[in-house]
Tab-separated table of C-alpha atoms and ligand atoms in Angstrom:
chain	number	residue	atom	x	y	z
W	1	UNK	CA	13.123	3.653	-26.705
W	2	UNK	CA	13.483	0.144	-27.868
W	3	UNK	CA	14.910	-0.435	-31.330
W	4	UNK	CA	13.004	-3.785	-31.736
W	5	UNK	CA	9.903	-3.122	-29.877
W	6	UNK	CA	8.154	-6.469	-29.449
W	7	UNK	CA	4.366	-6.300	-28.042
W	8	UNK	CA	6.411	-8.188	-24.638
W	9	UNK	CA	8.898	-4.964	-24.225
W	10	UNK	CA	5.960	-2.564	-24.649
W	11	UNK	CA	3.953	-3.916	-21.646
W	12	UNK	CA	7.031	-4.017	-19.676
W	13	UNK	CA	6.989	0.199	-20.220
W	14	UNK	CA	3.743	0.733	-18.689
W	15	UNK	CA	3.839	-2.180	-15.945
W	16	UNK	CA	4.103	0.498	-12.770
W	17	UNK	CA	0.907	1.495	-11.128
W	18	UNK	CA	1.193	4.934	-10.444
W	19	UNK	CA	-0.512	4.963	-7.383
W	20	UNK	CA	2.518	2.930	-6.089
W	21	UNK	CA	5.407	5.021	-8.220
W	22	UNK	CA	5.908	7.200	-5.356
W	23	UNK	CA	5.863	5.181	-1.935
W	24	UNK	CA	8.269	2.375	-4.610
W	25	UNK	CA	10.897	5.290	-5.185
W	26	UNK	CA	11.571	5.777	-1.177
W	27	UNK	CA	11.755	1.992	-0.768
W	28	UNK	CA	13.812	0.687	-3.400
W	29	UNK	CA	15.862	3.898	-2.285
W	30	UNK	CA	16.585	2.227	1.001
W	31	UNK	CA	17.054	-1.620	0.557
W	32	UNK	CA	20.836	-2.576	0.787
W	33	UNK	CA	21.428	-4.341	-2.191
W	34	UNK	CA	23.882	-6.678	-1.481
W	35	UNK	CA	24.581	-10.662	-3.498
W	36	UNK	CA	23.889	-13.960	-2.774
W	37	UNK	CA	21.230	-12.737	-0.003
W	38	UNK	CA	17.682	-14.250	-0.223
W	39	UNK	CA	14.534	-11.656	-0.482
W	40	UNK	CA	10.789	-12.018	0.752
W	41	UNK	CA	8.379	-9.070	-1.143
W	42	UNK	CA	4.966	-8.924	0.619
W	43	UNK	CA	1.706	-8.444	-1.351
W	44	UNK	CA	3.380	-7.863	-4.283
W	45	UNK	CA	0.423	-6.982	-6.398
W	46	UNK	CA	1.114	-6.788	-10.246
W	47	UNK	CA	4.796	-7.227	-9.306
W	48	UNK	CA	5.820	-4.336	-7.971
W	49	UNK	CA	8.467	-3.622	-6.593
W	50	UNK	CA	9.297	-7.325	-6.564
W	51	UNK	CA	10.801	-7.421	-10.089
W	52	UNK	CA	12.384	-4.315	-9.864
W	53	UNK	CA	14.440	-5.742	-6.998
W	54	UNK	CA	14.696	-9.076	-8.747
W	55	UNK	CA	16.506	-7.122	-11.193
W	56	UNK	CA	18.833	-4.865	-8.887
W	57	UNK	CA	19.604	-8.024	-7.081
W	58	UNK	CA	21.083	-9.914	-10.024
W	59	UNK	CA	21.408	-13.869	-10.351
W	60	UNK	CA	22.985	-14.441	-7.315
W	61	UNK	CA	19.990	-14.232	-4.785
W	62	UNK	CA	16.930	-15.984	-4.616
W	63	UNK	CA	13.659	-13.742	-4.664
W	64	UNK	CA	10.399	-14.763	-2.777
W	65	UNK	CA	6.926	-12.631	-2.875
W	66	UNK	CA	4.249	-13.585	-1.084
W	67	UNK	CA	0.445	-12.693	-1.932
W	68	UNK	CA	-3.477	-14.211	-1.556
W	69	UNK	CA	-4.482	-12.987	-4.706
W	70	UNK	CA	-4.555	-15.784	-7.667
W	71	UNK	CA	-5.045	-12.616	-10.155
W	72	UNK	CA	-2.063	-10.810	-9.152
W	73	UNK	CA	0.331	-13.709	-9.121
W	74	UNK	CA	-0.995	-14.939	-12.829
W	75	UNK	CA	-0.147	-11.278	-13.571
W	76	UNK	CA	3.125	-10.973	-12.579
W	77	UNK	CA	4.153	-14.600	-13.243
W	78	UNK	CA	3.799	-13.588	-16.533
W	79	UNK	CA	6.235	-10.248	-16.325
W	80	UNK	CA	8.243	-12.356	-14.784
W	81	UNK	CA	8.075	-15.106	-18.004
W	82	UNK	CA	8.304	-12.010	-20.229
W	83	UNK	CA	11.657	-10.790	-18.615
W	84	UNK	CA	13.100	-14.524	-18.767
W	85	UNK	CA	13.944	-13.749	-14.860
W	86	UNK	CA	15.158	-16.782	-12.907
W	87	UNK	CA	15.597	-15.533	-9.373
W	88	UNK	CA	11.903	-15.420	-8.348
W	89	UNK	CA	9.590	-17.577	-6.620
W	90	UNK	CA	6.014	-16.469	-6.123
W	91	UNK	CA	4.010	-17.753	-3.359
W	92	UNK	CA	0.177	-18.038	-2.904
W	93	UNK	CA	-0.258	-17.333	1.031
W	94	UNK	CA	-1.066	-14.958	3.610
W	95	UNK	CA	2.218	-12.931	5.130
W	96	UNK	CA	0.048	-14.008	8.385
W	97	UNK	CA	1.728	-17.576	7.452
W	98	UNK	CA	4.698	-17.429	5.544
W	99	UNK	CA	5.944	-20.642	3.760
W	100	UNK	CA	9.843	-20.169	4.762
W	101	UNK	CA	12.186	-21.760	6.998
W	102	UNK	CA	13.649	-19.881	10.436
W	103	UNK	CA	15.986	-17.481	10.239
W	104	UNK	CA	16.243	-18.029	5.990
W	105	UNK	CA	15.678	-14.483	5.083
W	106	UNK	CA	18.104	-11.630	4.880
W	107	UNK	CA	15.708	-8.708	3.609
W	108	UNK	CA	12.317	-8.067	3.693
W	109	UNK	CA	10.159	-5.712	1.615
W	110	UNK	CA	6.968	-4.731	1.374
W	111	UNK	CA	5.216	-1.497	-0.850
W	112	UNK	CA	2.023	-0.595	0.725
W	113	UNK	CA	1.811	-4.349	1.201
W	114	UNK	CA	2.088	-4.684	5.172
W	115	UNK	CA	-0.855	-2.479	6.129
W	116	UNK	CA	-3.208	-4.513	3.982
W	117	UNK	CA	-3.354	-7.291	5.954
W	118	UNK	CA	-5.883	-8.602	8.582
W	119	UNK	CA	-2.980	-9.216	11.207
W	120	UNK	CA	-0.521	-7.073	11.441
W	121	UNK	CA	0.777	-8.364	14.910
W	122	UNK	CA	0.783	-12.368	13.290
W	123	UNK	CA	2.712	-10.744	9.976
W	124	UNK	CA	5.563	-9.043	12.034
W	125	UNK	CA	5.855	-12.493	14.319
W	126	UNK	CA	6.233	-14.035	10.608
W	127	UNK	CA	8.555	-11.429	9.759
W	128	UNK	CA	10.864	-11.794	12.990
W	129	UNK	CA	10.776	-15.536	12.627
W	130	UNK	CA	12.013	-15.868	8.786
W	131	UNK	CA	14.569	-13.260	9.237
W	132	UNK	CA	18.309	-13.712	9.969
W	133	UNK	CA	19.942	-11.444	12.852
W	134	UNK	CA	20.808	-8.556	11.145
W	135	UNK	CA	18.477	-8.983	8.260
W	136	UNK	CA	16.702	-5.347	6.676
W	137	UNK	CA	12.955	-5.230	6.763
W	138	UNK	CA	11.706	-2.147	4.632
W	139	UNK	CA	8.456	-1.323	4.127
W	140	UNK	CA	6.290	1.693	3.016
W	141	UNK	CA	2.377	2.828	4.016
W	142	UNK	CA	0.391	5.551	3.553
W	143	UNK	CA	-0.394	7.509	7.117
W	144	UNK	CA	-3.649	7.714	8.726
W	145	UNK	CA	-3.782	11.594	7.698
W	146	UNK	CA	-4.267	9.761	3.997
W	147	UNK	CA	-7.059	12.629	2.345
W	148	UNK	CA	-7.626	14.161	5.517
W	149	UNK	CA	-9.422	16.820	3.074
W	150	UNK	CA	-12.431	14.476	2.269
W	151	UNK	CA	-12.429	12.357	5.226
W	152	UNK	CA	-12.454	15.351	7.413
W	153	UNK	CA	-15.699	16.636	5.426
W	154	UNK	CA	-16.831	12.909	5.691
W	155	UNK	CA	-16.987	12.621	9.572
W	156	UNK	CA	-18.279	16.659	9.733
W	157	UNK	CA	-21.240	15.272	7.489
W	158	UNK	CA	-22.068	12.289	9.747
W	159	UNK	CA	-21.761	14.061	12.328
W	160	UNK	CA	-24.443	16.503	11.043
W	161	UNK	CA	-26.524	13.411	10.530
W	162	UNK	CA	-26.243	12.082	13.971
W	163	UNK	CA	-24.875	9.070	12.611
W	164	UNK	CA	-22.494	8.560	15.625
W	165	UNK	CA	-22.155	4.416	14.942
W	166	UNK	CA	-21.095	5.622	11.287
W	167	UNK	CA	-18.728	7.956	13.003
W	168	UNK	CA	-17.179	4.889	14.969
W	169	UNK	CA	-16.721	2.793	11.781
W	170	UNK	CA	-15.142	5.438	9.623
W	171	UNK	CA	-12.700	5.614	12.472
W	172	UNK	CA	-11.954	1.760	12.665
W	173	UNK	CA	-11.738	1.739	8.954
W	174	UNK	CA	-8.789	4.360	8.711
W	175	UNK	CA	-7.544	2.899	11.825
W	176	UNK	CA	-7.855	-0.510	10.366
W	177	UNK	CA	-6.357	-0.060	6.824
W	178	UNK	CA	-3.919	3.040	8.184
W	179	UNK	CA	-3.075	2.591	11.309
W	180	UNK	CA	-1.119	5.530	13.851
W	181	UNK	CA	2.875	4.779	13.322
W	182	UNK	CA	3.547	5.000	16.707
W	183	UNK	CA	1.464	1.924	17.056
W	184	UNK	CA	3.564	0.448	14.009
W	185	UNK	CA	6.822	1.108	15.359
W	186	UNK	CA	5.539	-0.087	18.875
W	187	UNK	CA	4.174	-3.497	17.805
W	188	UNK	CA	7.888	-3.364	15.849
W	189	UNK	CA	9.807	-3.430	18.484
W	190	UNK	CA	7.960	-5.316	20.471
W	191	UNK	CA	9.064	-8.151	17.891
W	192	UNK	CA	12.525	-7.832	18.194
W	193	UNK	CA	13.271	-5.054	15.055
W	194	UNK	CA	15.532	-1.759	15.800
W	195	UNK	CA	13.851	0.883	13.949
W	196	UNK	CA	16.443	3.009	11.698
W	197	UNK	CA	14.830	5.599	9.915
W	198	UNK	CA	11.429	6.562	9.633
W	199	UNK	CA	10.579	8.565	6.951
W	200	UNK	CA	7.786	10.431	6.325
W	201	UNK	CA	7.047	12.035	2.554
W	202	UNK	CA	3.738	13.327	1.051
W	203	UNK	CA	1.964	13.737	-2.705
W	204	UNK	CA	-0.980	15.099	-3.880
W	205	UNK	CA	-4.066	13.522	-6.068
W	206	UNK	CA	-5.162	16.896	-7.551
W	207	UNK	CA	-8.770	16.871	-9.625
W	208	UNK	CA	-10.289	19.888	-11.720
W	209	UNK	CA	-13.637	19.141	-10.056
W	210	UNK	CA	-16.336	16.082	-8.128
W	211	UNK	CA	-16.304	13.914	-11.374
W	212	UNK	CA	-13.540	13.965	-12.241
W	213	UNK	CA	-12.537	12.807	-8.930
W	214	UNK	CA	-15.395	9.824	-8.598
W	215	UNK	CA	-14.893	8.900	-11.965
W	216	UNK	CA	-11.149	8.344	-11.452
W	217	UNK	CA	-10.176	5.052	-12.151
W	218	UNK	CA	-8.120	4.520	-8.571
W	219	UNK	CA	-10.549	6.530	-6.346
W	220	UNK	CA	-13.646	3.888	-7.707
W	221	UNK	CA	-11.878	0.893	-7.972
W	222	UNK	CA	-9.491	1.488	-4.159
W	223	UNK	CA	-11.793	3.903	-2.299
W	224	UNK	CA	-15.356	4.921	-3.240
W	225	UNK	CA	-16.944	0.715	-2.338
W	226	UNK	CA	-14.861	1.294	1.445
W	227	UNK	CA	-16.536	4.618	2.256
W	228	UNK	CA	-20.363	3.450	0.623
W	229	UNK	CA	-19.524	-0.215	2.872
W	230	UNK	CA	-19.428	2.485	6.065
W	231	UNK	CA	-23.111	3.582	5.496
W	232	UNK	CA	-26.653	2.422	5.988
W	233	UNK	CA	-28.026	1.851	2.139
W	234	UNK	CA	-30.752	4.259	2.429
W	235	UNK	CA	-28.501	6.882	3.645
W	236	UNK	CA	-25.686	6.450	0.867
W	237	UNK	CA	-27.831	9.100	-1.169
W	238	UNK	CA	-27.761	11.625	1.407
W	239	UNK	CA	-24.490	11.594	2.847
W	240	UNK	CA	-22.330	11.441	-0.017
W	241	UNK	CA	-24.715	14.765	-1.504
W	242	UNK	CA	-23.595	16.464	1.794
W	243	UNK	CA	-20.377	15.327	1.370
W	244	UNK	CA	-19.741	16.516	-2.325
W	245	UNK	CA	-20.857	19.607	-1.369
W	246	UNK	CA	-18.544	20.351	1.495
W	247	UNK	CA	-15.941	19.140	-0.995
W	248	UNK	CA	-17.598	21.871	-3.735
W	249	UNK	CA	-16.992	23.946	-1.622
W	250	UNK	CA	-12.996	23.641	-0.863
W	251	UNK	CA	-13.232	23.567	-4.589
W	252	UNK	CA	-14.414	27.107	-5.237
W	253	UNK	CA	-11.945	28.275	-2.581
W	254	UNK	CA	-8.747	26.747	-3.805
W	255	UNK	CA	-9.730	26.344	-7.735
W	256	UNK	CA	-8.730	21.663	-7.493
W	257	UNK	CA	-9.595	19.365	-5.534
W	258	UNK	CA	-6.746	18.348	-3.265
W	259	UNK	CA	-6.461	14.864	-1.303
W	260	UNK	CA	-2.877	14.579	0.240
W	261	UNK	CA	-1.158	11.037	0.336
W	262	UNK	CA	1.045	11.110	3.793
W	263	UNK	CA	3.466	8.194	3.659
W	264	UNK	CA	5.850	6.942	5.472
W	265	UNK	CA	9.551	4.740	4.902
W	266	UNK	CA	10.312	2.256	8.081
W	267	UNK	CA	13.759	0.883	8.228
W	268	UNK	CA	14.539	-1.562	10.405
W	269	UNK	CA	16.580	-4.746	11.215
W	270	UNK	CA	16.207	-7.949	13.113
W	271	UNK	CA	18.100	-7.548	16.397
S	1	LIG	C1	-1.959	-1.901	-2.250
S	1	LIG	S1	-1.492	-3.454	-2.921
S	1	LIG	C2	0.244	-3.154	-3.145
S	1	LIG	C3	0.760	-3.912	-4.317
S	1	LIG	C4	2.198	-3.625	-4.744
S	1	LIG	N1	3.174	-3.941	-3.729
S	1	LIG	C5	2.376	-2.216	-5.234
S	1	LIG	O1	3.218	-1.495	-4.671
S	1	LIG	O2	1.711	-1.835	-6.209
S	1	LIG	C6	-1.563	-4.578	-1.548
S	1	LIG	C7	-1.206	-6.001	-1.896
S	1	LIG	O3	-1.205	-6.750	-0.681
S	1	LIG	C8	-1.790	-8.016	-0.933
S	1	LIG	N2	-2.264	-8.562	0.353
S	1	LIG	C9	-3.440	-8.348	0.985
S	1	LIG	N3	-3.497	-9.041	2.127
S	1	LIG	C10	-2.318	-9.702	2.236
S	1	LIG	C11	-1.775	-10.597	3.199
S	1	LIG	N4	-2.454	-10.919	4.297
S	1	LIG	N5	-0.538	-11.096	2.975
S	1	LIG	C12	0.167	-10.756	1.875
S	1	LIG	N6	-0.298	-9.904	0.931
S	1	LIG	C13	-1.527	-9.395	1.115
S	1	LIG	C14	-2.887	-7.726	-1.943
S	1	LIG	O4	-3.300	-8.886	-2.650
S	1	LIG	C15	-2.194	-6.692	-2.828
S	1	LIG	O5	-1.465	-7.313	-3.848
Protein backbone atom coordinates (compact mmCIF):
# COMPACT_ATOMS: atom_id res chain seq x y z
CA UNK A 1 0.00 0.00 0.00
CA UNK A 2 2.78 2.33 0.79
CA UNK A 3 6.10 1.77 -0.95
CA UNK A 4 8.09 3.36 1.98
CA UNK A 5 6.06 2.39 4.89
CA UNK A 6 7.33 4.43 7.83
CA UNK A 7 5.92 3.33 11.46
CA UNK A 8 3.99 7.25 11.00
CA UNK A 9 2.08 6.02 7.60
CA UNK A 10 1.16 2.70 9.25
CA UNK A 11 -0.81 4.29 12.16
CA UNK A 12 -2.37 6.60 9.80
CA UNK A 13 -4.03 3.07 8.12
CA UNK A 14 -5.71 1.98 11.14
CA UNK A 15 -6.61 5.55 12.71
CA UNK A 16 -10.69 5.07 12.06
CA UNK A 17 -12.70 3.69 14.88
CA UNK A 18 -15.02 1.47 13.44
CA UNK A 19 -17.72 2.15 15.56
CA UNK A 20 -17.73 5.62 13.85
CA UNK A 21 -16.86 4.25 10.03
CA UNK A 22 -20.42 4.11 9.30
CA UNK A 23 -22.36 7.25 10.78
CA UNK A 24 -18.57 9.20 9.16
CA UNK A 25 -19.47 7.81 5.56
CA UNK A 26 -23.15 9.59 5.54
CA UNK A 27 -21.59 12.79 6.90
CA UNK A 28 -18.60 13.45 5.04
CA UNK A 29 -21.13 12.36 2.17
CA UNK A 30 -23.10 15.50 2.80
CA UNK A 31 -20.77 18.47 3.76
CA UNK A 32 -20.38 20.94 0.75
CA UNK A 33 -16.90 21.17 0.32
CA UNK A 34 -16.26 24.36 -0.87
CA UNK A 35 -12.50 26.80 -0.36
CA UNK A 36 -11.48 29.40 1.67
CA UNK A 37 -14.56 28.60 4.14
CA UNK A 38 -13.71 28.15 7.88
CA UNK A 39 -14.88 24.67 9.68
CA UNK A 40 -15.87 23.93 13.44
CA UNK A 41 -15.79 19.73 14.12
CA UNK A 42 -17.48 18.97 17.49
CA UNK A 43 -16.11 16.29 19.86
CA UNK A 44 -13.83 15.19 17.56
CA UNK A 45 -12.53 12.25 19.48
CA UNK A 46 -9.29 10.61 18.04
CA UNK A 47 -9.77 12.96 15.06
CA UNK A 48 -12.35 11.79 13.29
CA UNK A 49 -13.83 13.01 10.89
CA UNK A 50 -11.96 16.24 11.57
CA UNK A 51 -8.83 15.32 9.56
CA UNK A 52 -10.54 13.70 6.99
CA UNK A 53 -12.24 17.02 6.23
CA UNK A 54 -9.04 18.90 6.94
CA UNK A 55 -7.87 17.02 4.08
CA UNK A 56 -10.93 17.34 1.56
CA UNK A 57 -10.87 20.96 2.43
CA UNK A 58 -7.34 21.69 1.24
CA UNK A 59 -5.05 24.73 2.40
CA UNK A 60 -7.34 27.27 1.79
CA UNK A 61 -9.72 27.00 4.90
CA UNK A 62 -9.06 27.13 8.37
CA UNK A 63 -10.25 23.97 10.45
CA UNK A 64 -11.45 24.24 14.16
CA UNK A 65 -12.54 21.06 16.46
CA UNK A 66 -13.68 21.48 19.59
CA UNK A 67 -13.51 18.77 22.52
CA UNK A 68 -13.18 18.44 26.71
CA UNK A 69 -11.10 15.59 26.54
CA UNK A 70 -7.14 16.34 27.10
CA UNK A 71 -6.60 12.52 25.85
CA UNK A 72 -8.29 12.87 22.66
CA UNK A 73 -6.79 16.15 21.61
CA UNK A 74 -3.01 14.81 22.56
CA UNK A 75 -4.19 11.99 20.25
CA UNK A 76 -5.11 13.62 17.37
CA UNK A 77 -2.68 16.56 17.70
CA UNK A 78 -0.36 14.09 17.00
CA UNK A 79 -2.15 12.65 13.56
CA UNK A 80 -2.36 15.86 12.85
CA UNK A 81 1.80 16.41 13.43
CA UNK A 82 2.17 13.08 11.61
CA UNK A 83 0.25 14.32 8.43
CA UNK A 84 2.31 17.76 8.52
CA UNK A 85 -1.43 19.34 8.22
CA UNK A 86 -1.56 23.12 8.67
CA UNK A 87 -5.22 23.99 8.48
CA UNK A 88 -6.27 22.80 11.97
CA UNK A 89 -6.74 24.28 15.22
CA UNK A 90 -7.83 22.12 18.12
CA UNK A 91 -9.62 23.55 20.96
CA UNK A 92 -9.98 22.34 24.62
CA UNK A 93 -13.74 23.44 25.50
CA UNK A 94 -17.19 22.45 25.83
CA UNK A 95 -19.43 23.00 22.38
CA UNK A 96 -21.76 24.42 25.38
CA UNK A 97 -19.11 27.47 25.05
CA UNK A 98 -17.45 27.74 21.94
CA UNK A 99 -14.26 29.93 21.70
CA UNK A 100 -15.25 31.70 18.19
CA UNK A 101 -16.31 34.98 17.12
CA UNK A 102 -20.19 35.75 15.75
CA UNK A 103 -21.16 34.80 12.68
CA UNK A 104 -17.21 33.36 11.83
CA UNK A 105 -18.23 29.95 10.81
CA UNK A 106 -19.42 28.68 7.48
CA UNK A 107 -19.87 24.80 8.28
CA UNK A 108 -20.36 22.89 11.12
CA UNK A 109 -19.81 19.18 11.76
CA UNK A 110 -20.19 16.94 14.22
CA UNK A 111 -19.95 12.65 14.13
CA UNK A 112 -21.85 11.31 16.97
CA UNK A 113 -20.38 14.35 18.70
CA UNK A 114 -23.63 16.58 19.34
CA UNK A 115 -25.65 14.06 21.34
CA UNK A 116 -22.84 13.62 23.83
CA UNK A 117 -23.14 16.63 25.41
CA UNK A 118 -24.82 17.79 28.71
CA UNK A 119 -26.70 20.73 26.83
CA UNK A 120 -27.91 20.23 23.83
CA UNK A 121 -30.22 23.40 23.83
CA UNK A 122 -26.80 25.75 25.04
CA UNK A 123 -24.70 23.78 22.03
CA UNK A 124 -27.26 24.64 19.21
CA UNK A 125 -27.48 28.50 20.71
CA UNK A 126 -23.49 28.13 20.24
CA UNK A 127 -24.01 26.71 16.98
CA UNK A 128 -26.55 29.49 15.66
CA UNK A 129 -24.35 32.18 17.10
CA UNK A 130 -20.83 31.17 15.37
CA UNK A 131 -22.46 30.46 12.15
CA UNK A 132 -22.76 32.75 9.08
CA UNK A 133 -26.35 33.04 7.30
CA UNK A 134 -26.31 30.38 5.08
CA UNK A 135 -23.66 28.37 6.79
CA UNK A 136 -24.18 24.05 6.69
CA UNK A 137 -24.42 22.40 10.05
CA UNK A 138 -24.17 18.48 9.58
CA UNK A 139 -24.24 16.22 12.10
CA UNK A 140 -24.86 12.44 12.69
CA UNK A 141 -26.41 10.35 15.98
CA UNK A 142 -27.44 7.17 16.64
CA UNK A 143 -31.52 6.98 17.29
CA UNK A 144 -33.11 6.18 20.47
CA UNK A 145 -34.18 2.64 18.90
CA UNK A 146 -30.07 2.13 19.32
CA UNK A 147 -30.17 -2.06 20.43
CA UNK A 148 -33.70 -2.01 20.97
CA UNK A 149 -32.98 -5.98 21.10
CA UNK A 150 -31.19 -5.83 24.56
CA UNK A 151 -32.67 -2.81 25.94
CA UNK A 152 -36.07 -4.12 25.24
CA UNK A 153 -35.09 -7.43 27.29
CA UNK A 154 -33.48 -4.90 29.79
CA UNK A 155 -36.69 -2.94 30.80
CA UNK A 156 -38.90 -6.54 30.45
CA UNK A 157 -36.34 -7.78 33.22
CA UNK A 158 -36.81 -4.78 35.55
CA UNK A 159 -39.93 -4.82 35.09
CA UNK A 160 -40.12 -8.45 36.33
CA UNK A 161 -38.18 -7.19 39.29
CA UNK A 162 -40.47 -4.44 40.22
CA UNK A 163 -37.74 -2.15 39.87
CA UNK A 164 -40.02 0.66 38.50
CA UNK A 165 -37.33 3.70 39.65
CA UNK A 166 -34.76 1.52 37.52
CA UNK A 167 -37.35 1.52 34.82
CA UNK A 168 -37.45 5.48 34.98
CA UNK A 169 -33.63 5.81 34.75
CA UNK A 170 -33.06 3.44 31.89
CA UNK A 171 -35.54 5.67 30.17
CA UNK A 172 -33.74 9.07 31.01
CA UNK A 173 -30.52 7.45 30.11
CA UNK A 174 -31.55 6.57 26.39
CA UNK A 175 -33.47 9.68 26.43
CA UNK A 176 -30.50 11.51 27.73
CA UNK A 177 -27.62 10.15 25.52
CA UNK A 178 -30.29 9.43 22.40
CA UNK A 179 -32.74 11.59 22.41
CA UNK A 180 -36.36 11.34 20.01
CA UNK A 181 -35.41 13.39 16.59
CA UNK A 182 -38.43 15.08 16.56
CA UNK A 183 -37.24 16.73 19.68
CA UNK A 184 -33.80 17.36 17.76
CA UNK A 185 -35.21 18.87 14.83
CA UNK A 186 -37.68 20.88 17.13
CA UNK A 187 -35.07 22.44 19.46
CA UNK A 188 -33.35 23.02 15.67
CA UNK A 189 -35.53 25.12 14.48
CA UNK A 190 -36.35 26.71 17.25
CA UNK A 191 -32.66 28.18 16.84
CA UNK A 192 -32.99 29.56 13.65
CA UNK A 193 -31.66 26.26 11.30
CA UNK A 194 -33.90 25.03 8.15
CA UNK A 195 -33.68 21.40 8.29
CA UNK A 196 -32.73 19.81 4.70
CA UNK A 197 -32.55 16.29 4.82
CA UNK A 198 -32.88 13.95 7.47
CA UNK A 199 -31.60 10.79 6.95
CA UNK A 200 -32.08 7.86 8.63
CA UNK A 201 -29.65 4.54 7.95
CA UNK A 202 -29.10 1.42 10.16
CA UNK A 203 -26.12 -1.41 10.87
CA UNK A 204 -25.87 -4.27 12.78
CA UNK A 205 -23.27 -5.39 15.75
CA UNK A 206 -23.73 -9.16 15.16
CA UNK A 207 -22.02 -11.66 18.02
CA UNK A 208 -21.78 -15.62 17.83
CA UNK A 209 -22.93 -15.70 21.47
CA UNK A 210 -23.13 -13.59 25.45
CA UNK A 211 -19.24 -13.41 25.62
CA UNK A 212 -18.44 -12.67 22.94
CA UNK A 213 -20.68 -9.80 23.12
CA UNK A 214 -19.55 -8.56 26.90
CA UNK A 215 -16.16 -9.20 26.15
CA UNK A 216 -16.22 -6.92 23.08
CA UNK A 217 -13.93 -4.28 23.33
CA UNK A 218 -16.69 -1.32 22.37
CA UNK A 219 -19.69 -2.88 24.23
CA UNK A 220 -17.27 -2.80 27.77
CA UNK A 221 -15.49 0.15 27.27
CA UNK A 222 -19.01 2.49 25.63
CA UNK A 223 -21.90 0.50 27.14
CA UNK A 224 -21.70 -2.25 29.79
CA UNK A 225 -20.40 0.75 33.01
CA UNK A 226 -23.90 2.95 31.64
CA UNK A 227 -26.33 0.04 32.04
CA UNK A 228 -24.44 -1.46 35.62
CA UNK A 229 -24.50 2.79 36.71
CA UNK A 230 -28.62 2.23 36.20
CA UNK A 231 -28.79 -0.46 39.00
CA UNK A 232 -28.73 -0.86 42.74
CA UNK A 233 -25.15 -2.79 43.45
CA UNK A 234 -26.69 -5.69 45.05
CA UNK A 235 -29.00 -6.19 42.24
CA UNK A 236 -26.31 -5.94 39.33
CA UNK A 237 -25.95 -9.86 39.86
CA UNK A 238 -29.44 -10.59 39.33
CA UNK A 239 -30.58 -8.49 36.66
CA UNK A 240 -27.97 -8.78 34.21
CA UNK A 241 -28.42 -13.07 34.81
CA UNK A 242 -32.10 -12.37 33.78
CA UNK A 243 -31.07 -10.31 31.23
CA UNK A 244 -28.46 -12.68 29.48
CA UNK A 245 -30.87 -15.10 29.49
CA UNK A 246 -33.65 -13.35 27.68
CA UNK A 247 -30.82 -12.46 25.31
CA UNK A 248 -29.88 -16.56 25.22
CA UNK A 249 -32.73 -16.92 24.29
CA UNK A 250 -33.12 -14.62 20.95
CA UNK A 251 -29.87 -16.40 20.47
CA UNK A 252 -31.13 -19.95 20.05
CA UNK A 253 -33.94 -18.56 17.89
CA UNK A 254 -32.02 -16.58 15.35
CA UNK A 255 -28.46 -18.52 15.63
CA UNK A 256 -26.28 -14.35 16.57
CA UNK A 257 -26.84 -12.03 18.61
CA UNK A 258 -28.20 -8.97 16.86
CA UNK A 259 -28.13 -5.23 18.32
CA UNK A 260 -29.22 -2.76 15.49
CA UNK A 261 -27.47 0.76 15.32
CA UNK A 262 -30.43 3.26 13.97
CA UNK A 263 -28.77 6.50 12.87
CA UNK A 264 -29.64 9.33 11.55
CA UNK A 265 -27.93 12.36 8.94
CA UNK A 266 -29.41 16.09 9.82
CA UNK A 267 -28.74 18.69 7.26
CA UNK A 268 -29.37 21.94 7.92
CA UNK A 269 -28.40 25.65 7.45
CA UNK A 270 -28.44 28.86 9.38
CA UNK A 271 -31.42 30.89 8.16
C1 LIG B 1 -18.74 9.23 20.49
S1 LIG B 1 -17.36 10.32 20.54
C2 LIG B 1 -17.27 10.73 18.81
C3 LIG B 1 -15.86 10.99 18.41
C4 LIG B 1 -15.60 11.19 16.92
N1 LIG B 1 -16.29 12.32 16.35
C5 LIG B 1 -15.88 9.94 16.12
O1 LIG B 1 -16.71 10.01 15.19
O2 LIG B 1 -15.25 8.91 16.38
C6 LIG B 1 -17.98 11.80 21.30
C7 LIG B 1 -16.96 12.89 21.45
O3 LIG B 1 -17.63 14.04 21.97
C8 LIG B 1 -16.79 14.65 22.94
N2 LIG B 1 -17.64 15.47 23.83
C9 LIG B 1 -18.32 15.10 24.93
N3 LIG B 1 -18.96 16.14 25.47
C10 LIG B 1 -18.69 17.21 24.68
C11 LIG B 1 -19.05 18.58 24.72
N4 LIG B 1 -19.86 19.05 25.66
N5 LIG B 1 -18.57 19.39 23.75
C12 LIG B 1 -17.78 18.92 22.77
N6 LIG B 1 -17.40 17.62 22.68
C13 LIG B 1 -17.85 16.79 23.63
C14 LIG B 1 -16.09 13.49 23.62
O4 LIG B 1 -14.91 13.88 24.30
C15 LIG B 1 -15.83 12.57 22.43
O5 LIG B 1 -14.62 12.89 21.81
Amino acid sequence: MFPNNSSKQLEMCDELPFWSAPFGIKLLDKIKYKTDISCLDIGFGTGFPIIEIAQRLGNSCKIYGIDPSDDFINHTAKKIENLKLNNVNLLKGFAENIPLYDNSIDLISSNNGINNVFDLNKVFSECSRILKKGGQFVFTMNTNLTMIEFYLEFEKTLSELKMFDEINKLKEHINCKRPPIALVSNLLSSHNFVINSIEYDNFNYKFADINSMLNHNFIKSAFINSWIDLLPESKVMEVFQLVLEKVEIQLKMFGEIKLSIPFVTIDCFQN
